[in-house]
Coordinates of C-alpha atoms in Angstrom, one line a residue:
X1 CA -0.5 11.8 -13.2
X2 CA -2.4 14.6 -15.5
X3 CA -2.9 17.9 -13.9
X4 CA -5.3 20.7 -15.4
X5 CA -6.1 24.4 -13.8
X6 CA -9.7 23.9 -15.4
X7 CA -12.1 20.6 -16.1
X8 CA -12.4 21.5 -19.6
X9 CA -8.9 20.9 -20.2
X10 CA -9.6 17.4 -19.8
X11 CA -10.8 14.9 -22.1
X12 CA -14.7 14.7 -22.3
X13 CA -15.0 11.3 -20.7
X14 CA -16.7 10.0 -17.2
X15 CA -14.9 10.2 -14.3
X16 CA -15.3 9.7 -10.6
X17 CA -14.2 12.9 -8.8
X18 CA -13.2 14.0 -5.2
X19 CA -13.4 17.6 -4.0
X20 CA -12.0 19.5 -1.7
X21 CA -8.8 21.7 -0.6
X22 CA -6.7 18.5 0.6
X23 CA -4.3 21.0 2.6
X24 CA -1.7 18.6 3.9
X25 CA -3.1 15.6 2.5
X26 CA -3.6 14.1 5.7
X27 CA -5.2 11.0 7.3
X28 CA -8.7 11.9 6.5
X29 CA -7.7 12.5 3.4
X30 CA -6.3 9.9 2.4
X31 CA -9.6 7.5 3.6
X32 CA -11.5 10.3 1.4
X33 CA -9.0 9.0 -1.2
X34 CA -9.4 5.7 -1.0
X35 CA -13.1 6.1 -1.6
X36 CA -12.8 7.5 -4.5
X37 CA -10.3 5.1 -5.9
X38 CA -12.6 2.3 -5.2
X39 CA -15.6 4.3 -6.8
X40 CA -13.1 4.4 -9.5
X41 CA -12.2 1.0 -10.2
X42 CA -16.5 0.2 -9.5
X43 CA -17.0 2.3 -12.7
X44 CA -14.0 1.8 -14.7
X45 CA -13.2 5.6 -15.0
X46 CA -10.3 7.8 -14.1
X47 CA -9.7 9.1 -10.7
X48 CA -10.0 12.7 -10.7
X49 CA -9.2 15.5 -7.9
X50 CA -11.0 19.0 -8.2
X51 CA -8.8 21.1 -5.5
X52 CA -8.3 24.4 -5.2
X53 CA -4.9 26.8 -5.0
X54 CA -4.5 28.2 -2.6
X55 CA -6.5 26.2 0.1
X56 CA -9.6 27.9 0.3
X57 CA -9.0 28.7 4.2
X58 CA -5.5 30.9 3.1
X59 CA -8.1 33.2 1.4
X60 CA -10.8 33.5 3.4
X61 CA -9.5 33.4 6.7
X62 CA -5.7 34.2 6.1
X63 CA -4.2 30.7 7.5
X64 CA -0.9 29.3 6.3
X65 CA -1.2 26.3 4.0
X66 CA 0.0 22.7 5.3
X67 CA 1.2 22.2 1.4
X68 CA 2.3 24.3 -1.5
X69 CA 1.1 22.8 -5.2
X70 CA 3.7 21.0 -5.9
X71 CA 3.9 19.2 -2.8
X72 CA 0.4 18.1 -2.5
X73 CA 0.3 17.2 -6.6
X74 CA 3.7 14.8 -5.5
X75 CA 1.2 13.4 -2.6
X76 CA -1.9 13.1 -4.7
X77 CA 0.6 10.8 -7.2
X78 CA 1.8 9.0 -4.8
X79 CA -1.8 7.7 -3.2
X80 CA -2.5 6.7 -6.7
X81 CA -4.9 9.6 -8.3
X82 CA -4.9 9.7 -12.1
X83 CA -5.8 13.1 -12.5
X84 CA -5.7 16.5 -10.5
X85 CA -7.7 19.5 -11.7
X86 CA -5.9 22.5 -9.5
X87 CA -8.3 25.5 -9.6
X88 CA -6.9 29.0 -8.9
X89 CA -9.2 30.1 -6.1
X90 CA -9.8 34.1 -5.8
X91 CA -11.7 36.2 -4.7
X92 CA -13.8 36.1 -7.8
X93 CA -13.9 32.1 -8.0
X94 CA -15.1 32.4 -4.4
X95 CA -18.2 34.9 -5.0
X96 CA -19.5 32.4 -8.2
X97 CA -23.3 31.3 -7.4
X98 CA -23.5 27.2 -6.5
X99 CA -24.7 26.9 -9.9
X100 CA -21.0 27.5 -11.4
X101 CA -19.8 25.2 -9.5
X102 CA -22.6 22.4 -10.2
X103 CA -21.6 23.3 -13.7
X104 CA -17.8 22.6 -13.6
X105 CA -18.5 19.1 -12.2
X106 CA -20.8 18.2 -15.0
X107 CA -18.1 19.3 -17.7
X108 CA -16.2 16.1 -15.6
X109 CA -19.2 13.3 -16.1
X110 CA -18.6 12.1 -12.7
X111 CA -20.3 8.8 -12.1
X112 CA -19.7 9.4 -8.6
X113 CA -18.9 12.7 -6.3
X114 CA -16.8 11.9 -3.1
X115 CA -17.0 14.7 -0.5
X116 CA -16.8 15.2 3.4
X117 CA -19.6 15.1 5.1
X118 CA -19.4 18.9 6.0
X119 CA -18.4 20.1 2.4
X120 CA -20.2 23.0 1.2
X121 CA -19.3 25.5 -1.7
X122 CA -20.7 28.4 -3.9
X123 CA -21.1 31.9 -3.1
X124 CA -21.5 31.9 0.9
X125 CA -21.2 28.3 0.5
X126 CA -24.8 28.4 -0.2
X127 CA -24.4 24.7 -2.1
X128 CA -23.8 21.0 0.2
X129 CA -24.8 17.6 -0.3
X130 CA -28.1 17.8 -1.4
X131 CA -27.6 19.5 -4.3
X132 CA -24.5 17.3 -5.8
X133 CA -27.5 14.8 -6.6
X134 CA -28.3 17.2 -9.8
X135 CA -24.6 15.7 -11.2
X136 CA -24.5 12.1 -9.9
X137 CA -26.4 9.5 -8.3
X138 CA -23.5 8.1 -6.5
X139 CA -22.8 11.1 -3.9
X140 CA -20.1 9.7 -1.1
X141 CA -20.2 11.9 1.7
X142 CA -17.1 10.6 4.7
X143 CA -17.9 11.5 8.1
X144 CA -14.4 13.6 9.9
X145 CA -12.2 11.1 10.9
X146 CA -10.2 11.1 14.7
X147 CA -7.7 9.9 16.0
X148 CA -7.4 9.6 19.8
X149 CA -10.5 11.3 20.0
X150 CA -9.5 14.5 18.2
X151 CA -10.7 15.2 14.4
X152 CA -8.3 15.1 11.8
X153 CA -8.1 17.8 10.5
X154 CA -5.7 20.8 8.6
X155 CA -6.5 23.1 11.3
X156 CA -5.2 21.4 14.5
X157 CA -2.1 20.2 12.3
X158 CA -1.6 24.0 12.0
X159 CA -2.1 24.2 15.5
X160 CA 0.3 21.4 16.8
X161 CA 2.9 22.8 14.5
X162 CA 2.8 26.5 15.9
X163 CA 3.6 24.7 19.0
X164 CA 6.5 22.8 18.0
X165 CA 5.1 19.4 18.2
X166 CA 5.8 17.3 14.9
X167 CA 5.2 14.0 16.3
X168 CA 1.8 14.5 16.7
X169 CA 1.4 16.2 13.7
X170 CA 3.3 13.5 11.8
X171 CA 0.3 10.9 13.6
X172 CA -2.4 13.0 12.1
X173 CA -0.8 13.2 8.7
X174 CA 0.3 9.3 8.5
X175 CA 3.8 10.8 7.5
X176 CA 6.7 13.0 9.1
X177 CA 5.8 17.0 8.0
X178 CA 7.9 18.4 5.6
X179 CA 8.9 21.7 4.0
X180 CA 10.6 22.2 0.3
X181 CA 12.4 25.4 0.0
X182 CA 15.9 26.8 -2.0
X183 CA 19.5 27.1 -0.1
X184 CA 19.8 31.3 -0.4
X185 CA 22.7 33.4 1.2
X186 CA 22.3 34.3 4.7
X187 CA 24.2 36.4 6.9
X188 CA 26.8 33.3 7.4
X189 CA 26.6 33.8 11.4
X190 CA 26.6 30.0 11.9
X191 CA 29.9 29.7 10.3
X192 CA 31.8 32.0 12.8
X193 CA 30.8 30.1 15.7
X194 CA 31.4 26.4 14.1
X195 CA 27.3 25.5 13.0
X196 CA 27.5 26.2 9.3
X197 CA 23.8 26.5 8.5
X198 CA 21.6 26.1 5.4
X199 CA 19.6 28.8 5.2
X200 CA 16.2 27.7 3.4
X201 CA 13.6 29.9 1.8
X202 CA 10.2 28.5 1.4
X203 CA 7.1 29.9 -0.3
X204 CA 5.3 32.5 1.8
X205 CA 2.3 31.2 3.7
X206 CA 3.7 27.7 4.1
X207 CA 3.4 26.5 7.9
X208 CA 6.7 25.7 9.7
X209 CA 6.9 24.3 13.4
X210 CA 9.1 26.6 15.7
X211 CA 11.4 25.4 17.8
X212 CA 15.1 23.3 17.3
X213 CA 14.0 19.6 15.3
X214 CA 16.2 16.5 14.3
X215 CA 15.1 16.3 11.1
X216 CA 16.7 14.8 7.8
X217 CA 17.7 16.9 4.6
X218 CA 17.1 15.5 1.1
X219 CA 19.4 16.8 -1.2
X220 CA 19.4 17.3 -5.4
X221 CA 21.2 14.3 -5.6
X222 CA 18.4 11.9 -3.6
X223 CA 20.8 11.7 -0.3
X224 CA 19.2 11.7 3.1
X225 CA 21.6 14.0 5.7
X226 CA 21.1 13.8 9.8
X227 CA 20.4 17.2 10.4
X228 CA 19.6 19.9 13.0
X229 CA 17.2 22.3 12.6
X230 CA 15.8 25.9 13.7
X231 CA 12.8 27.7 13.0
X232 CA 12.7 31.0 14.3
X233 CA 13.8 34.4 15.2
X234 CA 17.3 34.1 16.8
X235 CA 17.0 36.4 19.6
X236 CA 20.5 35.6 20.6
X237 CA 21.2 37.9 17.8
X238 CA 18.6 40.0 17.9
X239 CA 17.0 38.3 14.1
X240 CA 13.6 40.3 13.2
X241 CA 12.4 38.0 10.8
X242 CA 11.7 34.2 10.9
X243 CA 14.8 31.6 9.7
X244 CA 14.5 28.8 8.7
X245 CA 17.9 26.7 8.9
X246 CA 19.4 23.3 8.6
X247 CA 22.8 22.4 10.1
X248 CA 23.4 18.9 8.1
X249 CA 25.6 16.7 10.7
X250 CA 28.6 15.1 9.5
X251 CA 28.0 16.8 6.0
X252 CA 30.6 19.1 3.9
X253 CA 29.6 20.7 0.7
X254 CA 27.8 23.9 -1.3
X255 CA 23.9 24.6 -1.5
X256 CA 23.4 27.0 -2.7
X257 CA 20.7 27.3 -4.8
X258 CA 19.7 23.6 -4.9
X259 CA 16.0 22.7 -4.0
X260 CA 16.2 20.8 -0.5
X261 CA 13.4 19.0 1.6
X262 CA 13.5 19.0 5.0
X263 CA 10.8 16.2 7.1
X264 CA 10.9 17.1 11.1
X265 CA 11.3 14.2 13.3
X266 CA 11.9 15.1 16.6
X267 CA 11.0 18.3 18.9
X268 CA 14.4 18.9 21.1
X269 CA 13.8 22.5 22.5
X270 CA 12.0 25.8 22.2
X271 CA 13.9 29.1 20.7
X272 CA 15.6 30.8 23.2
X273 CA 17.7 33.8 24.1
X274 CA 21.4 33.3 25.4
X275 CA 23.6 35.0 26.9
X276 CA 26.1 35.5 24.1
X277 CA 27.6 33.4 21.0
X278 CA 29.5 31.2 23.0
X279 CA 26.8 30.1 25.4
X280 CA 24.7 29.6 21.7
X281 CA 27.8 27.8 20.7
X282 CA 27.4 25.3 23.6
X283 CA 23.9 24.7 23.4
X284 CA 23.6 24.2 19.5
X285 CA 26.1 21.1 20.2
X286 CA 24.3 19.9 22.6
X287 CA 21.3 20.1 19.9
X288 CA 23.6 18.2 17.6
X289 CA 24.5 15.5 20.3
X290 CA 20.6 15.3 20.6
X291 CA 20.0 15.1 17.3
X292 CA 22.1 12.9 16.1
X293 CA 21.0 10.4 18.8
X294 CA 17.7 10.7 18.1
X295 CA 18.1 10.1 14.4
X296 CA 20.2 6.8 14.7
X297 CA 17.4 5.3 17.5
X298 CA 14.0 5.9 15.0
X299 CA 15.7 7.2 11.8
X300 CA 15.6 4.3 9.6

């Protein structure tokens, strides 16, 4: 798949184009995707994403992001998209008159435009549907999808993961959540008390569910680990900032420094405070029994 920051680093041919922050790549998403795909193949052009780093919401309204760049180019390939055109989005891209942007989607020669049926951009996003007729005739506007009778959308996947639950999260997505980050030096606590712990740094902003998951670890080397996980403070220890660790059951080796994906499973247990390591030191192998049990019944 072709990537570009800007649509005139792309050949000057047609196109059909889809627009919009695709923060999580999620199940409305991916009908939005399909769309375009078809609208694609109808016209025998390229399929071409316009999307914006960050999401447009991290800006304006200071929310995490679902999925960095690199993980939402990986989904993008892997629904089928030719070609994504990543645009930086500032504070100055933001505050460009609807004209700019009717401008960039020219420089593409889209035979057809696929939005959501709420999409709206420019300068207080003074632009929406009716104007993308001045760059296509073939505007494709998707109503929100739901599921269960709730939207799908970025924002309640936020929510559900501030409150621990991946399962429904994973529904809304059509895929279990996941986080990339490096293996970095912690303080090696989890060692003294038995629990040897990946610690995982991830890129600031990006949204992580709180609580203790089963979850599997992909290594550097394409293998899948049975692991438990913990997302937060450690108040057992009095931690001040958030962790984000991986104990990898059954598993023996050095990370440090290799590039590991984590995808949450199962919710076992809010963070809480104990009453000393050895009372942590109970629990987390109870987490582990959990775990593991949990991954060998829906794992495969």
């Amino acid at each position: 798949m072709k990537t570009y920051v800007a649509p005139s680093q792309r050949p000057d041919t047609g196109t059909a184009v889809a627009v919009g922050s695709f923060d999580g790549v999620h199940l409305g998403h991916q009908a939005l995707l399909a769309r375009l795909k078809e609208r694609a193949r109808h016209y025998r052009v390229p399929s071409v994403v316009y999307t914006f780093d960050p999401p447009t919401r991290v800006l304006t309204q200071g929310v995490e992001f679902l999925s960095t760049l690199p993980e939402k180019i990986e989904l993008l390939a892997r629904y089928g998209i030719d070609e994504v055109i990543a645009v930086p989005f500032t504070s100055e891209f933001a505050a460009r008159p609807k004209e700019a942007f009717l401008d960039d989607l020219r420089a593409l020669h889209p035979h057809a435009v696929v939005v959501g049926e709420d999409f709206h951009f420019g300068r207080g996003r003074a632009g929406g549907l009716a104007n993308l007729s001045a760059v296509t005739e073939d505007v494709v506007a998707l109503p929100m999808h739901s599921l269960g009778g709730q939207d799908i959308k970025s924002t309640r996947i936020r929510e559900l993961l501030k409150a621990g639950d991946v399962e429904a999260a994973a529904r809304f997505l059509g895929r279990h959540y996941d986080a990339q980050g490096v293996v970095v030096q912690g303080d090696q606590l989890g060692r003294t008390i038995g629990v040897p712990t990946a610690n995982i740094r991830v890129p600031e902003g990006k949204a992580l569910p709180l609580g203790v998951f089963a979850a599997f670890v992909y290594t550097d080397d394409g293998q899948r680990h049975a692991s438990m996980v913990n997302v937060g403070y450690r108040p057992t220890v009095q931690g001040r900032e958030l962790r984000f660790e991986a104990h990898l059951l059954d598993f023996s080796g050095d990370l440090y420094g290799q590039e590991v994906q984590v995808k949450f499973w199962h919710f076992l247990r809010g963070e809480q405070k104990f009453d000393g390591l050895d009372a942590l030191k109970r629990q987390l192998a109870l987490d582990a029994d959990q775990a593991r049990a949990r991954l060998q019944a829906g794992g495969d």
